[in-house]
Amino acid sequence: MIISSIILAAATACPCEAKLQSMLPEVFAKSAAHYRAIDAAATPLMDKGDAAREAKPHGERLVPHGWNAKAGKLDMRSIYWWTSGHFPGSLWYLYEATGDDFFRDRATVWTELVAPNSKVTDNHDVGFIMYCSFGNARRLLKTDRYDALLLETADSLSKRFNPDLGLIRSWGALGEKRNFLVIPDNMMNLELLEWAAKAKGGEKRFDDIARSHATKTMGHHFRADGGTFHVLDYDQKTLRVKGIERGQGASCETAWSRGQSWAIYGYAMMYRETRDPAYLEFAQKVSDFAINHPNMPVDGVPYWDYGAPGEERDTSAASIMASGLLELSTFVPGDKGAKYRAFAVKQLLSLCTDEYFAKPGENGDWLLKHGVGHKPAGGEIDTPLDYGDYYFLEALLRFRSLVGR
Ligand code: GLY
């Protein structure tokens, strides 16, 4: 999430960078118009959750997540859905991009809606939900008024840590003995723990947990070539991997593109937070796998799985990867760092074309077309995704902080 910590670097002479830099004001202006439209359509639906679920302690309030093309309406999801922090987070990024108070005010409303997640212990996604929303709020408002809530969330997330395995359980209920499922997406939730370890009133144990999870994941979750598995199941008695599941990927033998992007972003972030060179080296390994993959399309927007060439692209895999690569490029000197930066710029230029960036009024007004949520389950194929937009805006802001306005 961090933008400001990226070292300001002089713009290189690369014509692609100059082109992207010149496009930024227009892309941010268009994005702002799209999100004003989503906010207007979503606001009346915020309280229209499923009445049957109103027994939940905080009701079932809704946040925009995507677009239901068949029904021609916004896909509104519960505040407990794993992506509920991304729409508020994108509003924060638009506030940062435009300075328009409208986005600050609307971001505050939607952010405060997801607050009940601070007490949730039945999934690992509270890191995504709370840090993309409240984390950006505290950063941009320069306030500590949300810190207690974020610390409470870190404590909730830490309850999912199994000290014998040294891992945070991604999916499954606390105390479930049958399985212990871990996915690379979980790397993203470590940013909240790293913040909580350093915050006033925070605890060192949050850093210990984050490092342990990142290191164990590095040891088990990737093939020799740097490609990721999606789901690993650990045996809680023998402490060994007892099963591999394809999860959202095409097979157990291929790498699911968004999972690979979570790893690129996650290890670059863990290097930023810890300065452990093992994470820096690993971030490069997982990035090189993706960049050099024979099935990576020339425009840098991956197919939904590296083993599924010719099938749907996943723009969310591209935007997450671009944001991670831009951060990584600030840590890697010389030609290699320049290569990561150039690849990210190529991806962003592609995402800004009509092929991927929606026109006003289409795509439910979300920014990026052609995302893939969960193809093996038949869900969200070739559709906008709130997190695709979130990391796209973040990557553009990271790029702006590198080159200046
Ligand atoms: N974290 C779930 C996904 O990336 O689809």
Tab-separated table of C-alpha atoms and ligand atoms in Angstrom:
chain	number	residue	atom	x	y	z
A	1	MET	CA	0.000	0.000	0.000
A	2	ILE	CA	2.870	2.390	0.817
A	3	ILE	CA	3.384	5.064	-1.809
A	4	SER	CA	5.422	7.710	-0.050
A	5	SER	CA	8.260	5.405	0.976
A	6	ILE	CA	9.204	4.737	-2.622
A	7	ILE	CA	12.408	6.552	-3.280
A	8	LEU	CA	12.019	9.407	-5.692
A	9	ALA	CA	14.092	8.593	-8.694
A	10	ALA	CA	14.888	10.713	-11.719
A	11	ALA	CA	12.805	9.932	-14.758
A	12	THR	CA	14.790	7.949	-17.248
A	13	ALA	CA	14.916	8.781	-20.919
A	14	CYS	CA	12.605	5.855	-21.759
A	15	PRO	CA	9.936	7.102	-24.197
A	16	CYS	CA	7.408	4.683	-22.668
A	17	GLU	CA	7.789	6.390	-19.305
A	18	ALA	CA	7.330	9.826	-20.848
A	19	LYS	CA	4.195	8.577	-22.597
A	20	LEU	CA	2.700	7.107	-19.399
A	21	GLN	CA	3.633	10.209	-17.428
A	22	SER	CA	1.855	12.439	-19.934
A	23	MET	CA	-1.257	10.248	-19.752
A	24	LEU	CA	-1.584	10.278	-15.956
A	25	PRO	CA	-3.783	13.392	-15.532
A	26	GLU	CA	-6.296	12.115	-18.069
A	27	VAL	CA	-6.324	8.560	-16.684
A	28	PHE	CA	-6.902	9.843	-13.146
A	29	ALA	CA	-9.639	12.216	-14.341
A	30	LYS	CA	-11.417	9.424	-16.221
A	31	SER	CA	-11.027	7.072	-13.236
A	32	ALA	CA	-12.501	9.703	-10.946
A	33	ALA	CA	-15.558	10.024	-13.203
A	34	HIS	CA	-16.018	6.233	-13.218
A	35	TYR	CA	-15.851	6.013	-9.426
A	36	ARG	CA	-18.251	8.927	-8.931
A	37	ALA	CA	-20.742	6.914	-11.001
A	38	ILE	CA	-20.183	3.704	-8.996
A	39	ASP	CA	-20.510	5.589	-5.719
A	40	ALA	CA	-23.808	7.154	-6.874
A	41	ALA	CA	-25.229	3.784	-7.941
A	42	ALA	CA	-23.983	1.923	-4.861
A	43	THR	CA	-24.913	4.328	-2.091
A	44	PRO	CA	-28.674	3.537	-2.115
A	45	LEU	CA	-27.807	-0.201	-2.008
A	46	MET	CA	-25.461	-0.008	0.983
A	47	ASP	CA	-28.149	-1.161	3.454
A	48	LYS	CA	-29.939	-3.619	1.196
A	49	GLY	CA	-28.255	-6.779	2.480
A	50	ASP	CA	-29.920	-10.151	2.571
A	51	ALA	CA	-32.543	-9.874	5.331
A	52	ALA	CA	-31.966	-13.504	6.251
A	53	ARG	CA	-28.470	-12.628	7.297
A	54	GLU	CA	-29.425	-9.610	9.364
A	55	ALA	CA	-28.847	-11.714	12.475
A	56	LYS	CA	-25.120	-11.101	11.995
A	57	PRO	CA	-23.802	-8.919	14.781
A	58	HIS	CA	-23.375	-5.938	12.511
A	59	GLY	CA	-26.080	-6.651	9.975
A	60	GLU	CA	-25.134	-7.453	6.424
A	61	ARG	CA	-24.242	-4.130	4.879
A	62	LEU	CA	-22.958	-4.096	1.325
A	63	VAL	CA	-20.003	-2.691	-0.592
A	64	PRO	CA	-19.628	-2.614	-4.399
A	65	HIS	CA	-17.459	-5.468	-5.652
A	66	GLY	CA	-18.014	-5.938	-9.404
A	67	TRP	CA	-20.529	-6.033	-12.188
A	68	ASN	CA	-23.272	-8.556	-12.844
A	69	ALA	CA	-23.449	-8.255	-16.636
A	70	LYS	CA	-26.381	-10.685	-16.972
A	71	ALA	CA	-28.572	-8.707	-14.585
A	72	GLY	CA	-27.070	-5.403	-15.736
A	73	LYS	CA	-26.409	-4.257	-12.195
A	74	LEU	CA	-23.650	-3.695	-9.692
A	75	ASP	CA	-22.485	-6.763	-7.809
A	76	MET	CA	-22.775	-5.658	-4.185
A	77	ARG	CA	-21.172	-7.923	-1.582
A	78	SER	CA	-21.213	-8.191	2.192
A	79	ILE	CA	-18.759	-6.105	4.185
A	80	TYR	CA	-17.352	-9.501	5.248
A	81	TRP	CA	-16.481	-10.491	1.655
A	82	TRP	CA	-12.685	-10.568	1.182
A	83	THR	CA	-12.598	-7.616	-1.238
A	84	SER	CA	-14.694	-5.172	0.798
A	85	GLY	CA	-11.679	-2.940	1.508
A	86	HIS	CA	-10.778	-2.429	-2.148
A	87	PHE	CA	-13.580	-0.074	-3.188
A	88	PRO	CA	-12.951	2.259	-0.215
A	89	GLY	CA	-9.217	1.900	-0.905
A	90	SER	CA	-9.660	2.976	-4.540
A	91	LEU	CA	-11.577	6.033	-3.354
A	92	TRP	CA	-8.605	6.879	-1.120
A	93	TYR	CA	-6.246	6.517	-4.073
A	94	LEU	CA	-8.473	8.816	-6.138
A	95	TYR	CA	-8.341	11.344	-3.311
A	96	GLU	CA	-4.557	11.064	-3.407
A	97	ALA	CA	-4.504	11.327	-7.212
A	98	THR	CA	-6.890	14.260	-7.570
A	99	GLY	CA	-6.924	16.059	-4.200
A	100	ASP	CA	-10.716	16.245	-4.582
A	101	ASP	CA	-12.398	16.312	-1.145
A	102	PHE	CA	-15.376	14.431	-2.588
A	103	PHE	CA	-13.231	11.279	-2.649
A	104	ARG	CA	-11.956	11.842	0.897
A	105	ASP	CA	-15.520	12.135	2.175
A	106	ARG	CA	-16.910	9.155	0.267
A	107	ALA	CA	-13.835	7.049	1.122
A	108	THR	CA	-14.427	7.795	4.801
A	109	VAL	CA	-18.058	6.662	4.608
A	110	TRP	CA	-17.275	3.369	2.843
A	111	THR	CA	-14.186	2.728	4.979
A	112	GLU	CA	-16.069	3.079	8.238
A	113	LEU	CA	-18.675	0.613	6.959
A	114	VAL	CA	-16.163	-2.269	6.974
A	115	ALA	CA	-14.959	-1.637	10.560
A	116	PRO	CA	-16.632	-4.746	12.062
A	117	ASN	CA	-13.984	-6.861	10.317
A	118	SER	CA	-11.531	-5.929	13.075
A	119	LYS	CA	-13.032	-8.693	15.205
A	120	VAL	CA	-13.178	-11.372	12.505
A	121	THR	CA	-11.006	-14.452	13.078
A	122	ASP	CA	-12.503	-16.931	10.614
A	123	ASN	CA	-10.388	-15.896	7.594
A	124	HIS	CA	-7.061	-14.270	6.746
A	125	ASP	CA	-8.558	-11.608	4.485
A	126	VAL	CA	-9.020	-9.070	7.266
A	127	GLY	CA	-5.551	-7.831	6.327
A	128	PHE	CA	-6.717	-6.935	2.805
A	129	ILE	CA	-10.018	-5.540	4.045
A	130	MET	CA	-8.772	-3.325	6.829
A	131	TYR	CA	-5.382	-2.203	5.543
A	132	CYS	CA	-6.569	-1.193	2.057
A	133	SER	CA	-9.346	0.875	3.671
A	134	PHE	CA	-8.296	2.076	7.138
A	135	GLY	CA	-4.579	1.790	6.361
A	136	ASN	CA	-4.935	4.268	3.507
A	137	ALA	CA	-7.227	6.445	5.613
A	138	ARG	CA	-4.655	6.811	8.398
A	139	ARG	CA	-1.865	7.452	5.879
A	140	LEU	CA	-3.688	10.110	3.873
A	141	LEU	CA	-5.525	11.798	6.737
A	142	LYS	CA	-2.368	11.649	8.856
A	143	THR	CA	-4.468	10.515	11.781
A	144	ASP	CA	-4.049	7.894	14.490
A	145	ARG	CA	-7.764	7.652	15.137
A	146	TYR	CA	-8.036	4.286	13.407
A	147	ASP	CA	-4.950	2.749	15.006
A	148	ALA	CA	-6.776	0.897	17.795
A	149	LEU	CA	-9.043	-0.707	15.182
A	150	LEU	CA	-6.071	-1.749	13.034
A	151	LEU	CA	-4.242	-3.159	16.064
A	152	GLU	CA	-7.349	-5.107	17.007
A	153	THR	CA	-7.439	-6.494	13.434
A	154	ALA	CA	-3.783	-7.546	13.671
A	155	ASP	CA	-4.591	-9.351	16.901
A	156	SER	CA	-7.564	-11.107	15.236
A	157	LEU	CA	-5.379	-12.156	12.289
A	158	SER	CA	-2.617	-13.389	14.597
A	159	LYS	CA	-5.077	-15.841	16.186
A	160	ARG	CA	-4.866	-17.794	12.916
A	161	PHE	CA	-1.123	-18.361	13.383
A	162	ASN	CA	-0.073	-21.892	14.255
A	163	PRO	CA	3.293	-21.627	16.052
A	164	ASP	CA	4.167	-25.289	15.394
A	165	LEU	CA	3.764	-24.853	11.649
A	166	GLY	CA	4.976	-21.255	11.699
A	167	LEU	CA	2.132	-20.317	9.328
A	168	ILE	CA	-1.114	-18.380	9.302
A	169	ARG	CA	-4.085	-20.483	8.240
A	170	SER	CA	-5.642	-18.888	5.143
A	171	TRP	CA	-8.901	-20.732	4.761
A	172	GLY	CA	-10.863	-22.782	7.267
A	173	ALA	CA	-12.145	-22.201	10.756
A	174	LEU	CA	-9.902	-21.727	13.766
A	175	GLY	CA	-9.314	-25.083	15.432
A	176	GLU	CA	-10.227	-27.130	12.310
A	177	LYS	CA	-8.134	-30.305	12.633
A	178	ARG	CA	-8.848	-31.951	9.259
A	179	ASN	CA	-6.847	-29.499	7.206
A	180	PHE	CA	-4.666	-26.407	7.390
A	181	LEU	CA	-4.918	-24.565	4.078
A	182	VAL	CA	-2.472	-21.882	3.004
A	183	ILE	CA	-2.504	-19.781	-0.206
A	184	PRO	CA	0.064	-17.277	-1.566
A	185	ASP	CA	-2.570	-14.513	-1.340
A	186	ASN	CA	-1.889	-14.595	2.407
A	187	MET	CA	1.424	-12.787	1.778
A	188	MET	CA	-0.617	-9.630	1.232
A	189	ASN	CA	-2.058	-9.710	4.744
A	190	LEU	CA	1.393	-9.516	6.298
A	191	GLU	CA	1.586	-5.778	5.562
A	192	LEU	CA	-0.954	-5.105	8.305
A	193	LEU	CA	1.095	-7.193	10.757
A	194	GLU	CA	4.283	-5.334	9.826
A	195	TRP	CA	2.529	-2.027	10.401
A	196	ALA	CA	1.153	-3.295	13.740
A	197	ALA	CA	4.607	-4.384	14.909
A	198	LYS	CA	5.939	-0.851	14.467
A	199	ALA	CA	2.902	1.201	15.505
A	200	LYS	CA	2.562	2.877	18.882
A	201	GLY	CA	0.993	0.269	21.152
A	202	GLY	CA	1.909	-2.511	18.701
A	203	GLU	CA	3.790	-5.691	19.526
A	204	LYS	CA	6.957	-7.299	18.170
A	205	ARG	CA	5.157	-10.657	17.931
A	206	PHE	CA	3.311	-9.364	14.837
A	207	ASP	CA	6.644	-9.018	13.017
A	208	ASP	CA	7.738	-12.467	14.222
A	209	ILE	CA	4.526	-13.975	12.842
A	210	ALA	CA	4.817	-12.163	9.501
A	211	ARG	CA	8.460	-13.209	9.014
A	212	SER	CA	7.750	-16.775	10.008
A	213	HIS	CA	4.829	-17.024	7.578
A	214	ALA	CA	6.793	-15.433	4.712
A	215	THR	CA	9.829	-17.651	5.282
A	216	LYS	CA	7.866	-20.906	5.547
A	217	THR	CA	5.806	-19.983	2.485
A	218	MET	CA	9.017	-19.302	0.571
A	219	GLY	CA	10.267	-22.787	1.515
A	220	HIS	CA	7.170	-24.782	0.586
A	221	HIS	CA	4.860	-22.909	-1.725
A	222	PHE	CA	6.938	-22.638	-4.912
A	223	ARG	CA	8.458	-24.963	-7.447
A	224	ALA	CA	12.189	-24.841	-8.247
A	225	ASP	CA	11.460	-22.485	-11.177
A	226	GLY	CA	9.703	-19.937	-8.919
A	227	GLY	CA	6.146	-20.769	-10.024
A	228	THR	CA	3.559	-20.936	-7.247
A	229	PHE	CA	1.136	-23.614	-6.148
A	230	HIS	CA	-2.213	-22.234	-5.151
A	231	VAL	CA	-3.407	-24.222	-2.127
A	232	LEU	CA	-1.178	-26.249	0.200
A	233	ASP	CA	-2.658	-28.394	2.943
A	234	TYR	CA	-0.426	-28.941	5.983
A	235	ASP	CA	-0.639	-31.812	8.435
A	236	GLN	CA	-0.834	-30.324	11.905
A	237	LYS	CA	0.738	-33.413	13.515
A	238	THR	CA	3.672	-34.190	11.200
A	239	LEU	CA	4.046	-30.484	10.248
A	240	ARG	CA	4.538	-31.490	6.614
A	241	VAL	CA	2.668	-30.617	3.422
A	242	LYS	CA	0.085	-33.366	2.961
A	243	GLY	CA	-1.737	-32.106	-0.110
A	244	ILE	CA	-1.652	-29.719	-3.048
A	245	GLU	CA	-4.879	-28.335	-4.523
A	246	ARG	CA	-5.283	-26.390	-7.747
A	247	GLY	CA	-7.640	-23.953	-5.980
A	248	GLN	CA	-8.260	-21.062	-8.380
A	249	GLY	CA	-5.534	-22.243	-10.765
A	250	ALA	CA	-5.826	-24.443	-13.854
A	251	SER	CA	-3.969	-27.402	-12.334
A	252	CYS	CA	-1.540	-28.422	-9.591
A	253	GLU	CA	1.265	-28.321	-12.152
A	254	THR	CA	0.748	-24.760	-13.407
A	255	ALA	CA	0.972	-21.329	-11.794
A	256	TRP	CA	-2.218	-19.333	-11.227
A	257	SER	CA	-1.392	-15.834	-12.476
A	258	ARG	CA	-2.904	-13.782	-9.673
A	259	GLY	CA	-1.262	-16.027	-7.072
A	260	GLN	CA	2.081	-15.358	-8.771
A	261	SER	CA	1.362	-11.619	-8.637
A	262	TRP	CA	0.458	-11.808	-4.927
A	263	ALA	CA	3.861	-13.420	-4.367
A	264	ILE	CA	5.741	-10.757	-6.377
A	265	TYR	CA	4.031	-7.963	-4.480
A	266	GLY	CA	4.177	-9.764	-1.115
A	267	TYR	CA	7.916	-10.483	-1.104
A	268	ALA	CA	8.829	-6.987	-2.360
A	269	MET	CA	6.669	-5.597	0.478
A	270	MET	CA	8.284	-7.910	3.043
A	271	TYR	CA	11.733	-6.739	1.928
A	272	ARG	CA	10.616	-3.121	2.354
A	273	GLU	CA	9.398	-3.874	5.866
A	274	THR	CA	12.221	-6.128	7.100
A	275	ARG	CA	15.259	-5.517	4.834
A	276	ASP	CA	15.846	-9.276	4.922
A	277	PRO	CA	17.853	-9.982	1.727
A	278	ALA	CA	16.254	-13.426	1.408
A	279	TYR	CA	12.929	-11.750	0.616
A	280	LEU	CA	14.542	-9.463	-1.958
A	281	GLU	CA	16.160	-12.395	-3.701
A	282	PHE	CA	12.904	-14.325	-3.660
A	283	ALA	CA	10.870	-11.395	-4.975
A	284	GLN	CA	13.206	-11.391	-7.982
A	285	LYS	CA	12.862	-15.124	-8.483
A	286	VAL	CA	9.054	-15.061	-8.573
A	287	SER	CA	9.112	-11.939	-10.785
A	288	ASP	CA	11.562	-13.507	-13.232
A	289	PHE	CA	9.306	-16.560	-13.494
A	290	ALA	CA	6.431	-14.359	-14.649
A	291	ILE	CA	8.329	-11.901	-16.846
A	292	ASN	CA	10.283	-14.606	-18.678
A	293	HIS	CA	7.443	-17.104	-18.923
A	294	PRO	CA	6.995	-18.307	-22.532
A	295	ASN	CA	3.230	-17.813	-22.157
A	296	MET	CA	3.477	-14.196	-21.013
A	297	PRO	CA	1.730	-12.173	-23.779
A	298	VAL	CA	3.707	-9.373	-25.420
A	299	ASP	CA	1.505	-6.695	-23.840
A	300	GLY	CA	2.334	-7.962	-20.319
A	301	VAL	CA	-1.259	-8.796	-19.330
A	302	PRO	CA	-1.110	-12.474	-18.256
A	303	TYR	CA	-3.539	-15.205	-19.178
A	304	TRP	CA	-5.466	-16.179	-16.035
A	305	ASP	CA	-3.025	-19.075	-15.505
A	306	TYR	CA	0.496	-19.388	-16.896
A	307	GLY	CA	-0.532	-22.847	-18.092
A	308	ALA	CA	-3.603	-21.622	-19.986
A	309	PRO	CA	-2.286	-19.706	-23.030
A	310	GLY	CA	-4.983	-18.453	-25.380
A	311	GLU	CA	-7.653	-18.416	-22.667
A	312	GLU	CA	-8.908	-15.304	-20.836
A	313	ARG	CA	-6.493	-12.643	-19.646
A	314	ASP	CA	-6.594	-11.481	-16.032
A	315	THR	CA	-6.122	-7.729	-15.754
A	316	SER	CA	-5.985	-7.999	-11.949
A	317	ALA	CA	-2.901	-10.220	-12.230
A	318	ALA	CA	-1.329	-7.488	-14.392
A	319	SER	CA	-2.137	-4.565	-12.097
A	320	ILE	CA	-0.982	-6.342	-8.902
A	321	MET	CA	2.205	-7.402	-10.678
A	322	ALA	CA	2.867	-3.885	-12.017
A	323	SER	CA	2.508	-2.375	-8.559
A	324	GLY	CA	4.798	-5.000	-7.020
A	325	LEU	CA	7.409	-4.634	-9.775
A	326	LEU	CA	7.522	-0.860	-9.399
A	327	GLU	CA	8.306	-1.240	-5.717
A	328	LEU	CA	10.819	-4.009	-6.409
A	329	SER	CA	12.582	-1.846	-9.008
A	330	THR	CA	13.458	0.665	-6.274
A	331	PHE	CA	15.388	-2.002	-4.356
A	332	VAL	CA	17.247	-3.660	-7.244
A	333	PRO	CA	20.093	-1.631	-8.731
A	334	GLY	CA	21.264	-1.442	-12.324
A	335	ASP	CA	19.820	-3.109	-15.389
A	336	LYS	CA	17.785	-5.636	-13.427
A	337	GLY	CA	15.882	-2.973	-11.493
A	338	ALA	CA	15.363	-1.052	-14.750
A	339	LYS	CA	13.974	-4.204	-16.347
A	340	TYR	CA	11.343	-4.587	-13.588
A	341	ARG	CA	10.367	-0.951	-13.914
A	342	ALA	CA	10.151	-1.138	-17.707
A	343	PHE	CA	7.958	-4.236	-17.529
A	344	ALA	CA	5.584	-2.547	-15.086
A	345	VAL	CA	5.372	0.524	-17.326
A	346	LYS	CA	4.568	-1.695	-20.295
A	347	GLN	CA	1.787	-3.364	-18.304
A	348	LEU	CA	0.323	-0.033	-17.237
A	349	LEU	CA	0.423	1.344	-20.772
A	350	SER	CA	-1.436	-1.759	-21.947
A	351	LEU	CA	-4.031	-1.441	-19.173
A	352	CYS	CA	-4.652	2.178	-20.208
A	353	THR	CA	-5.662	1.198	-23.748
A	354	ASP	CA	-9.280	0.765	-24.897
A	355	GLU	CA	-8.683	-2.977	-24.915
A	356	TYR	CA	-8.606	-3.017	-21.109
A	357	PHE	CA	-9.717	0.400	-19.792
A	358	ALA	CA	-13.490	0.804	-19.931
A	359	LYS	CA	-15.315	3.696	-21.557
A	360	PRO	CA	-17.696	5.706	-19.359
A	361	GLY	CA	-20.923	3.788	-18.799
A	362	GLU	CA	-19.582	0.377	-19.811
A	363	ASN	CA	-18.195	-2.314	-17.489
A	364	GLY	CA	-20.465	-1.114	-14.677
A	365	ASP	CA	-18.154	1.906	-14.629
A	366	TRP	CA	-15.309	-0.137	-13.142
A	367	LEU	CA	-11.972	0.816	-14.684
A	368	LEU	CA	-10.474	-2.446	-15.927
A	369	LYS	CA	-12.249	-4.977	-18.106
A	370	HIS	CA	-11.202	-8.633	-18.467
A	371	GLY	CA	-10.503	-9.871	-14.957
A	372	VAL	CA	-10.861	-13.486	-13.895
A	373	GLY	CA	-11.984	-14.296	-10.355
A	374	HIS	CA	-12.330	-18.069	-10.016
A	375	LYS	CA	-12.446	-19.816	-13.383
A	376	PRO	CA	-12.458	-23.448	-12.132
A	377	ALA	CA	-15.576	-22.640	-10.095
A	378	GLY	CA	-17.138	-20.851	-13.089
A	379	GLY	CA	-17.207	-17.566	-11.190
A	380	GLU	CA	-16.313	-14.106	-12.442
A	381	ILE	CA	-14.780	-14.861	-15.822
A	382	ASP	CA	-13.858	-11.942	-18.087
A	383	THR	CA	-15.301	-9.322	-15.790
A	384	PRO	CA	-14.260	-6.237	-13.811
A	385	LEU	CA	-12.820	-6.857	-10.339
A	386	ASP	CA	-12.584	-4.244	-7.578
A	387	TYR	CA	-9.087	-5.337	-6.604
A	388	GLY	CA	-7.885	-5.091	-10.226
A	389	ASP	CA	-8.825	-1.400	-10.136
A	390	TYR	CA	-7.313	-0.878	-6.680
A	391	TYR	CA	-3.841	-2.111	-7.641
A	392	PHE	CA	-4.048	-0.332	-11.019
A	393	LEU	CA	-4.580	3.018	-9.265
A	394	GLU	CA	-1.895	2.164	-6.720
A	395	ALA	CA	0.583	1.283	-9.478
A	396	LEU	CA	-0.145	4.553	-11.310
A	397	LEU	CA	0.473	6.470	-8.076
A	398	ARG	CA	3.677	4.555	-7.435
A	399	PHE	CA	4.767	5.418	-10.969
A	400	ARG	CA	3.884	9.075	-10.388
A	401	SER	CA	5.989	9.127	-7.221
A	402	LEU	CA	8.928	7.736	-9.207
A	403	VAL	CA	8.793	10.174	-12.101
A	404	GLY	CA	7.178	13.227	-10.537
A	405	ARG	CA	4.129	14.971	-11.919
B	1	GLY	N1	-7.505	-13.795	-2.681
B	1	GLY	C1	-8.404	-14.426	-3.541
B	1	GLY	C2	-8.148	-14.109	-4.954
B	1	GLY	O1	-7.122	-13.554	-5.305
B	1	GLY	O2	-9.003	-14.430	-5.765
